[in-house]
Amino acid sequence: MSFFVALFILVFALFFMFRDGPEAVRAVKHLFPFDRTIQEEMLFESKELIFASVRWPAGRGNPGLAGRTAFAIAGIHTPISGAW
């Protein structure tokens, strides 16, 4: 049951983020105590970081699987190692 509640909250939040995203970014810009050029650079770098972190796992395989495999080879027991 908690999965469906979390899914509903996620979809609900995403709806408003997509709908009001540009307005929210404009509102947040005014909270930064920096010059306009620095604000633009910070937002650009934040956007690039978010997109890179979201796209990297999809484009480069599964880093979680690589990490679990490395832990298994090293003999390090983790809570998820028994789930294989």
mmCIF file of N, CA and C in Angstrom:
data_model
loop_
_atom_site.group_PDB
_atom_site.id
_atom_site.type_symbol
_atom_site.label_atom_id
_atom_site.label_comp_id
_atom_site.label_asym_id
_atom_site.label_seq_id
_atom_site.Cartn_x
_atom_site.Cartn_y
_atom_site.Cartn_z
ATOM 1 N N MET A 1 0.819 -1.193 0.000
ATOM 2 C CA MET A 1 0.000 0.000 0.000
ATOM 3 C C MET A 1 0.866 1.261 0.000
ATOM 4 N N SER A 2 1.962 1.248 0.719
ATOM 5 C CA SER A 2 2.798 2.442 0.787
ATOM 6 C C SER A 2 3.433 2.758 -0.576
ATOM 7 N N PHE A 3 3.639 1.738 -1.416
ATOM 8 C CA PHE A 3 4.170 1.977 -2.758
ATOM 9 C C PHE A 3 3.224 2.861 -3.551
ATOM 10 N N PHE A 4 1.943 2.575 -3.488
ATOM 11 C CA PHE A 4 0.972 3.345 -4.254
ATOM 12 C C PHE A 4 0.810 4.764 -3.702
ATOM 13 N N VAL A 5 0.933 4.914 -2.405
ATOM 14 C CA VAL A 5 0.882 6.257 -1.812
ATOM 15 C C VAL A 5 2.087 7.065 -2.283
ATOM 16 N N ALA A 6 3.272 6.454 -2.253
ATOM 17 C CA ALA A 6 4.484 7.141 -2.709
ATOM 18 C C ALA A 6 4.391 7.461 -4.201
ATOM 19 N N LEU A 7 3.845 6.546 -4.981
ATOM 20 C CA LEU A 7 3.679 6.776 -6.410
ATOM 21 C C LEU A 7 2.719 7.935 -6.672
ATOM 22 N N PHE A 8 1.636 7.984 -5.920
ATOM 23 C CA PHE A 8 0.682 9.083 -6.072
ATOM 24 C C PHE A 8 1.341 10.419 -5.740
ATOM 25 N N ILE A 9 2.095 10.472 -4.642
ATOM 26 C CA ILE A 9 2.775 11.704 -4.249
ATOM 27 C C ILE A 9 3.783 12.110 -5.317
ATOM 28 N N LEU A 10 4.505 11.142 -5.870
ATOM 29 C CA LEU A 10 5.475 11.433 -6.919
ATOM 30 C C LEU A 10 4.799 12.023 -8.153
ATOM 31 N N VAL A 11 3.742 11.395 -8.619
ATOM 32 C CA VAL A 11 3.039 11.878 -9.809
ATOM 33 C C VAL A 11 2.422 13.255 -9.548
ATOM 34 N N PHE A 12 1.868 13.436 -8.368
ATOM 35 C CA PHE A 12 1.279 14.716 -7.991
ATOM 36 C C PHE A 12 2.333 15.819 -8.007
ATOM 37 N N ALA A 13 3.483 15.560 -7.408
ATOM 38 C CA ALA A 13 4.555 16.555 -7.358
ATOM 39 C C ALA A 13 5.107 16.831 -8.748
ATOM 40 N N LEU A 14 5.296 15.790 -9.550
ATOM 41 C CA LEU A 14 5.826 15.983 -10.896
ATOM 42 C C LEU A 14 4.887 16.810 -11.766
ATOM 43 N N PHE A 15 3.588 16.613 -11.600
ATOM 44 C CA PHE A 15 2.623 17.395 -12.363
ATOM 45 C C PHE A 15 2.847 18.893 -12.135
ATOM 46 N N PHE A 16 2.951 19.274 -10.855
ATOM 47 C CA PHE A 16 3.121 20.695 -10.562
ATOM 48 C C PHE A 16 4.515 21.182 -10.923
ATOM 49 N N MET A 17 5.521 20.328 -10.828
ATOM 50 C CA MET A 17 6.867 20.739 -11.231
ATOM 51 C C MET A 17 6.934 21.016 -12.723
ATOM 52 N N PHE A 18 6.308 20.153 -13.516
ATOM 53 C CA PHE A 18 6.311 20.382 -14.963
ATOM 54 C C PHE A 18 5.440 21.575 -15.337
ATOM 55 N N ARG A 19 4.319 21.731 -14.653
ATOM 56 C CA ARG A 19 3.408 22.816 -14.974
ATOM 57 C C ARG A 19 3.968 24.176 -14.568
ATOM 58 N N ASP A 20 4.541 24.252 -13.365
ATOM 59 C CA ASP A 20 4.980 25.539 -12.819
ATOM 60 C C ASP A 20 6.498 25.679 -12.760
ATOM 61 N N GLY A 21 7.228 24.825 -13.452
ATOM 62 C CA GLY A 21 8.681 24.829 -13.376
ATOM 63 C C GLY A 21 9.340 26.146 -13.703
ATOM 64 N N PRO A 22 9.060 26.732 -14.876
ATOM 65 C CA PRO A 22 9.714 28.005 -15.228
ATOM 66 C C PRO A 22 9.404 29.133 -14.238
ATOM 67 N N GLU A 23 8.186 29.187 -13.745
ATOM 68 C CA GLU A 23 7.830 30.221 -12.770
ATOM 69 C C GLU A 23 8.576 30.001 -11.462
ATOM 70 N N ALA A 24 8.724 28.751 -11.052
ATOM 71 C CA ALA A 24 9.443 28.446 -9.815
ATOM 72 C C ALA A 24 10.916 28.830 -9.939
ATOM 73 N N VAL A 25 11.504 28.590 -11.098
ATOM 74 C CA VAL A 25 12.912 28.956 -11.303
ATOM 75 C C VAL A 25 13.074 30.464 -11.225
ATOM 76 N N ARG A 26 12.163 31.202 -11.845
ATOM 77 C CA ARG A 26 12.234 32.666 -11.773
ATOM 78 C C ARG A 26 12.093 33.156 -10.330
ATOM 79 N N ALA A 27 11.228 32.515 -9.558
ATOM 80 C CA ALA A 27 11.037 32.916 -8.160
ATOM 81 C C ALA A 27 12.280 32.613 -7.333
ATOM 82 N N VAL A 28 12.930 31.487 -7.599
ATOM 83 C CA VAL A 28 14.117 31.106 -6.838
ATOM 84 C C VAL A 28 15.294 32.010 -7.181
ATOM 85 N N LYS A 29 15.363 32.474 -8.406
ATOM 86 C CA LYS A 29 16.460 33.363 -8.816
ATOM 87 C C LYS A 29 16.547 34.592 -7.919
ATOM 88 N N HIS A 30 15.427 35.106 -7.504
ATOM 89 C CA HIS A 30 15.422 36.323 -6.691
ATOM 90 C C HIS A 30 15.891 36.065 -5.263
ATOM 91 N N LEU A 31 15.970 34.807 -4.858
ATOM 92 C CA LEU A 31 16.428 34.489 -3.511
ATOM 93 C C LEU A 31 17.943 34.445 -3.404
ATOM 94 N N PHE A 32 18.637 34.296 -4.536
ATOM 95 C CA PHE A 32 20.094 34.240 -4.524
ATOM 96 C C PHE A 32 20.666 35.635 -4.301
ATOM 97 N N PRO A 33 21.578 35.779 -3.346
ATOM 98 C CA PRO A 33 22.157 37.112 -3.100
ATOM 99 C C PRO A 33 23.386 37.389 -3.977
ATOM 100 N N PHE A 34 23.290 37.090 -5.264
ATOM 101 C CA PHE A 34 24.414 37.260 -6.174
ATOM 102 C C PHE A 34 23.998 38.135 -7.351
ATOM 103 N N ASP A 35 24.990 38.547 -8.114
ATOM 104 C CA ASP A 35 24.704 39.290 -9.350
ATOM 105 C C ASP A 35 23.952 38.395 -10.321
ATOM 106 N N ARG A 36 23.317 39.016 -11.284
ATOM 107 C CA ARG A 36 22.510 38.262 -12.249
ATOM 108 C C ARG A 36 23.340 37.245 -13.039
ATOM 109 N N THR A 37 24.563 37.619 -13.427
ATOM 110 C CA THR A 37 25.399 36.693 -14.199
ATOM 111 C C THR A 37 25.773 35.466 -13.376
ATOM 112 N N ILE A 38 26.058 35.678 -12.099
ATOM 113 C CA ILE A 38 26.395 34.548 -11.231
ATOM 114 C C ILE A 38 25.172 33.660 -11.022
ATOM 115 N N GLN A 39 24.004 34.268 -10.887
ATOM 116 C CA GLN A 39 22.772 33.490 -10.753
ATOM 117 C C GLN A 39 22.561 32.593 -11.967
ATOM 118 N N GLU A 40 22.745 33.160 -13.151
ATOM 119 C CA GLU A 40 22.556 32.390 -14.382
ATOM 120 C C GLU A 40 23.562 31.242 -14.459
ATOM 121 N N GLU A 41 24.807 31.506 -14.080
ATOM 122 C CA GLU A 41 25.822 30.456 -14.098
ATOM 123 C C GLU A 41 25.486 29.341 -13.116
ATOM 124 N N MET A 42 25.033 29.719 -11.925
ATOM 125 C CA MET A 42 24.683 28.713 -10.919
ATOM 126 C C MET A 42 23.520 27.843 -11.389
ATOM 127 N N LEU A 43 22.509 28.465 -11.962
ATOM 128 C CA LEU A 43 21.369 27.693 -12.450
ATOM 129 C C LEU A 43 21.759 26.805 -13.622
ATOM 130 N N PHE A 44 22.621 27.310 -14.509
ATOM 131 C CA PHE A 44 23.080 26.503 -15.628
ATOM 132 C C PHE A 44 23.873 25.295 -15.135
ATOM 133 N N GLU A 45 24.785 25.515 -14.192
ATOM 134 C CA GLU A 45 25.585 24.413 -13.664
ATOM 135 C C GLU A 45 24.728 23.408 -12.914
ATOM 136 N N SER A 46 23.723 23.884 -12.178
ATOM 137 C CA SER A 46 22.810 22.983 -11.478
ATOM 138 C C SER A 46 22.033 22.124 -12.469
ATOM 139 N N LYS A 47 21.563 22.754 -13.527
ATOM 140 C CA LYS A 47 20.819 22.020 -14.555
ATOM 141 C C LYS A 47 21.705 20.959 -15.207
ATOM 142 N N GLU A 48 22.935 21.330 -15.546
ATOM 143 C CA GLU A 48 23.855 20.374 -16.162
ATOM 144 C C GLU A 48 24.164 19.213 -15.224
ATOM 145 N N LEU A 49 24.345 19.496 -13.946
ATOM 146 C CA LEU A 49 24.635 18.451 -12.976
ATOM 147 C C LEU A 49 23.465 17.493 -12.831
ATOM 148 N N ILE A 50 22.260 18.040 -12.780
ATOM 149 C CA ILE A 50 21.073 17.185 -12.649
ATOM 150 C C ILE A 50 20.906 16.310 -13.882
ATOM 151 N N PHE A 51 21.025 16.895 -15.067
ATOM 152 C CA PHE A 51 20.868 16.103 -16.279
ATOM 153 C C PHE A 51 21.960 15.056 -16.420
ATOM 154 N N ALA A 52 23.182 15.396 -16.038
ATOM 155 C CA ALA A 52 24.277 14.426 -16.131
ATOM 156 C C ALA A 52 24.066 13.266 -15.167
ATOM 157 N N SER A 53 23.598 13.555 -13.972
ATOM 158 C CA SER A 53 23.407 12.480 -12.999
ATOM 159 C C SER A 53 22.217 11.602 -13.359
ATOM 160 N N VAL A 54 21.240 12.140 -14.065
ATOM 161 C CA VAL A 54 20.088 11.338 -14.469
ATOM 162 C C VAL A 54 20.402 10.529 -15.726
ATOM 163 N N ARG A 55 21.109 11.124 -16.657
ATOM 164 C CA ARG A 55 21.403 10.444 -17.923
ATOM 165 C C ARG A 55 22.537 9.442 -17.821
ATOM 166 N N TRP A 56 23.490 9.636 -16.939
ATOM 167 C CA TRP A 56 24.679 8.784 -16.892
ATOM 168 C C TRP A 56 24.347 7.310 -16.671
ATOM 169 N N PRO A 57 23.561 6.961 -15.669
ATOM 170 C CA PRO A 57 23.294 5.529 -15.483
ATOM 171 C C PRO A 57 22.580 4.893 -16.674
ATOM 172 N N ALA A 58 21.701 5.631 -17.320
ATOM 173 C CA ALA A 58 20.977 5.063 -18.458
ATOM 174 C C ALA A 58 21.891 4.883 -19.661
ATOM 175 N N GLY A 59 22.858 5.753 -19.815
ATOM 176 C CA GLY A 59 23.725 5.700 -20.975
ATOM 177 C C GLY A 59 24.959 4.843 -20.799
ATOM 178 N N ARG A 60 25.310 4.509 -19.592
ATOM 179 C CA ARG A 60 26.557 3.789 -19.337
ATOM 180 C C ARG A 60 26.357 2.433 -18.672
ATOM 181 N N GLY A 61 25.196 1.895 -18.725
ATOM 182 C CA GLY A 61 24.984 0.602 -18.081
ATOM 183 C C GLY A 61 24.391 0.788 -16.701
ATOM 184 N N ASN A 62 24.646 -0.159 -15.842
ATOM 185 C CA ASN A 62 24.067 -0.151 -14.505
ATOM 186 C C ASN A 62 25.174 -0.039 -13.467
ATOM 187 N N PRO A 63 25.458 1.154 -12.945
ATOM 188 C CA PRO A 63 26.535 1.285 -11.965
ATOM 189 C C PRO A 63 26.224 0.570 -10.660
ATOM 190 N N GLY A 64 24.950 0.399 -10.331
ATOM 191 C CA GLY A 64 24.589 -0.347 -9.122
ATOM 192 C C GLY A 64 25.013 -1.796 -9.228
ATOM 193 N N LEU A 65 24.808 -2.370 -10.406
ATOM 194 C CA LEU A 65 25.223 -3.751 -10.631
ATOM 195 C C LEU A 65 26.739 -3.869 -10.563
ATOM 196 N N ALA A 66 27.438 -2.889 -11.109
ATOM 197 C CA ALA A 66 28.900 -2.912 -11.059
ATOM 198 C C ALA A 66 29.385 -2.815 -9.617
ATOM 199 N N GLY A 67 28.752 -1.977 -8.819
ATOM 200 C CA GLY A 67 29.134 -1.847 -7.412
ATOM 201 C C GLY A 67 28.868 -3.110 -6.622
ATOM 202 N N ARG A 68 27.704 -3.725 -6.836
ATOM 203 C CA ARG A 68 27.394 -4.972 -6.132
ATOM 204 C C ARG A 68 28.361 -6.077 -6.522
ATOM 205 N N THR A 69 28.716 -6.128 -7.800
ATOM 206 C CA THR A 69 29.665 -7.137 -8.267
ATOM 207 C C THR A 69 31.033 -6.918 -7.627
ATOM 208 N N ALA A 70 31.474 -5.671 -7.560
ATOM 209 C CA ALA A 70 32.767 -5.375 -6.929
ATOM 210 C C ALA A 70 32.752 -5.753 -5.452
ATOM 211 N N PHE A 71 31.662 -5.486 -4.758
ATOM 212 C CA PHE A 71 31.560 -5.866 -3.352
ATOM 213 C C PHE A 71 31.584 -7.382 -3.199
ATOM 214 N N ALA A 72 30.900 -8.093 -4.086
ATOM 215 C CA ALA A 72 30.870 -9.552 -4.008
ATOM 216 C C ALA A 72 32.251 -10.139 -4.267
ATOM 217 N N ILE A 73 32.971 -9.599 -5.224
ATOM 218 C CA ILE A 73 34.323 -10.087 -5.518
ATOM 219 C C ILE A 73 35.250 -9.821 -4.343
ATOM 220 N N ALA A 74 35.085 -8.664 -3.694
ATOM 221 C CA ALA A 74 35.935 -8.310 -2.556
ATOM 222 C C ALA A 74 35.528 -9.049 -1.288
ATOM 223 N N GLY A 75 34.379 -9.705 -1.317
ATOM 224 C CA GLY A 75 33.926 -10.439 -0.143
ATOM 225 C C GLY A 75 33.282 -9.563 0.915
ATOM 226 N N ILE A 76 32.850 -8.385 0.531
ATOM 227 C CA ILE A 76 32.202 -7.465 1.471
ATOM 228 C C ILE A 76 30.719 -7.779 1.481
ATOM 229 N N HIS A 77 30.206 -8.067 2.660
ATOM 230 C CA HIS A 77 28.787 -8.405 2.779
ATOM 231 C C HIS A 77 27.979 -7.132 2.941
ATOM 232 N N THR A 78 26.958 -6.991 2.131
ATOM 233 C CA THR A 78 26.085 -5.838 2.184
ATOM 234 C C THR A 78 24.664 -6.323 2.382
ATOM 235 N N PRO A 79 23.748 -5.465 2.786
ATOM 236 C CA PRO A 79 22.364 -5.887 2.972
ATOM 237 C C PRO A 79 21.723 -6.410 1.678
ATOM 238 N N ILE A 80 22.202 -5.973 0.515
ATOM 239 C CA ILE A 80 21.571 -6.422 -0.727
ATOM 240 C C ILE A 80 22.296 -7.602 -1.364
ATOM 241 N N SER A 81 23.422 -8.048 -0.797
ATOM 242 C CA SER A 81 24.164 -9.121 -1.447
ATOM 243 C C SER A 81 23.412 -10.443 -1.389
ATOM 244 N N GLY A 82 22.569 -10.638 -0.385
ATOM 245 C CA GLY A 82 21.819 -11.876 -0.298
ATOM 246 C C GLY A 82 20.625 -11.924 -1.235
ATOM 247 N N ALA A 83 20.308 -10.805 -1.858
ATOM 248 C CA ALA A 83 19.134 -10.740 -2.741
ATOM 249 C C ALA A 83 19.426 -11.262 -4.133
ATOM 250 N N TRP A 84 20.672 -11.611 -4.437
ATOM 251 C CA TRP A 84 21.002 -12.080 -5.788
ATOM 252 C C TRP A 84 20.434 -13.424 -5.979
#
